[in-house]
Amino acid sequence: MLRLLLAVVLCLAGLVTVPPAWADLGTSGNHSFVSSAVKRVAPAVVRIDTERSVPRLGLDPAFNDPLLREMFGDQIPSSRERGQGSGIVIDSKGLVLTNAHVVDGAERVEVTLAGGESLEGSVLGTDPVTDLAVVRVPKSSALKAAPLGDSEALDVGDWAIALGTPYGLERTVTLGIVSSLHRNITSLGFSDKRLELIQTDAAINPGNSGGPLINASGEVVGINTLVRSGPGAGLGFAIPINLAKGVAAQLGEGGTVLHPYLGLQLVPLNARLARDNNADPNALLRLPERDGALVQRVIPESPAERAGLRRGDLVVSAAEQEVNEPAELLRLVEASQIGDALPITVLRGDEQIDLSIRPEALPHG
């Protein structure tokens, strides 16, 4: 009792500081919760080394000529380009999940397990739209599958731990938080991708691509895919594991991932932007003064054109759900079924129009 009273007096006097409640979060003995989380996943993190042939066009400008390239074919001088990334074992039978850009065009893939064993890998399939790929390696007793979590359970401010092999360094770990969720990749300048990303301030360096982003419990919640350089540097992005699970299941069976496609180019519209447009006497058309996804362009011979959508239409609902921005419409389209009717409501001037559109498979290339 005397000791307790003395401790209280010392604290009030400022002579003893009490650590904050989070200071011992997840600690075990002398180790932090980060160490415990990493130990669950680290055995499943792999390094991926690739080799591909690239033409040595710099030797002679003549080899840039398409006719010569067609005539000489493989005789055109080439060099071997090596690349490196990370991956995560998702099935102890030999399936490794990574980024599509890590193995893109690779003629040789070598997978080095956490214990140092190297295995020849073969790319089962890639999906450039989500930047995911599945690599198969021979079955080995050293293969340990990682525990996969639920990316939908994430909240902004949750701990985020990135694992990988940046710059060829083995098993590096960085710590941060989830900075944002549902970050649309098109806002980062990637018009050929269709997915929403987890944003984190955990350092993701070159070579971390394809490695796991894990939560405080040691579950994989994302696949590291890119880091922003230049203005805003220090932001990392990961593909949500819930999306990756579905894509990996299709690629692991040797299938092709099909993405529903409408054929629209969209821009966000809100009441303020619409009022500014409508106040301009030179405006080409009058816009509805409300939030929605404004059709900037309709791709010729697309499902959208066949359904009757026009430039200037404002999409305000799809699949009986309200649409306030393009990302919401894209999310609903991605969840739709190819060939099935998708109801869409648009505002065309002061007129509300209900349309039915049948998504087709997104064209490749």
XYZ file of N, CA and C in Angstrom, residues 78 147 177 227 242:
15
model
N 20.061 -9.296 -79.043
C 19.258 -9.069 -77.840
C 20.128 -9.276 -76.615
N -1.298 -17.013 -43.752
C -2.697 -16.825 -43.343
C -3.263 -15.581 -44.031
N 0.773 2.760 -41.058
C -0.660 2.606 -40.831
C -1.380 2.599 -42.172
N 4.671 2.301 -55.332
C 4.975 3.405 -54.422
C 5.000 4.673 -55.249
N -8.932 -9.426 -50.561
C -10.208 -10.013 -50.967
C -10.332 -10.058 -52.481
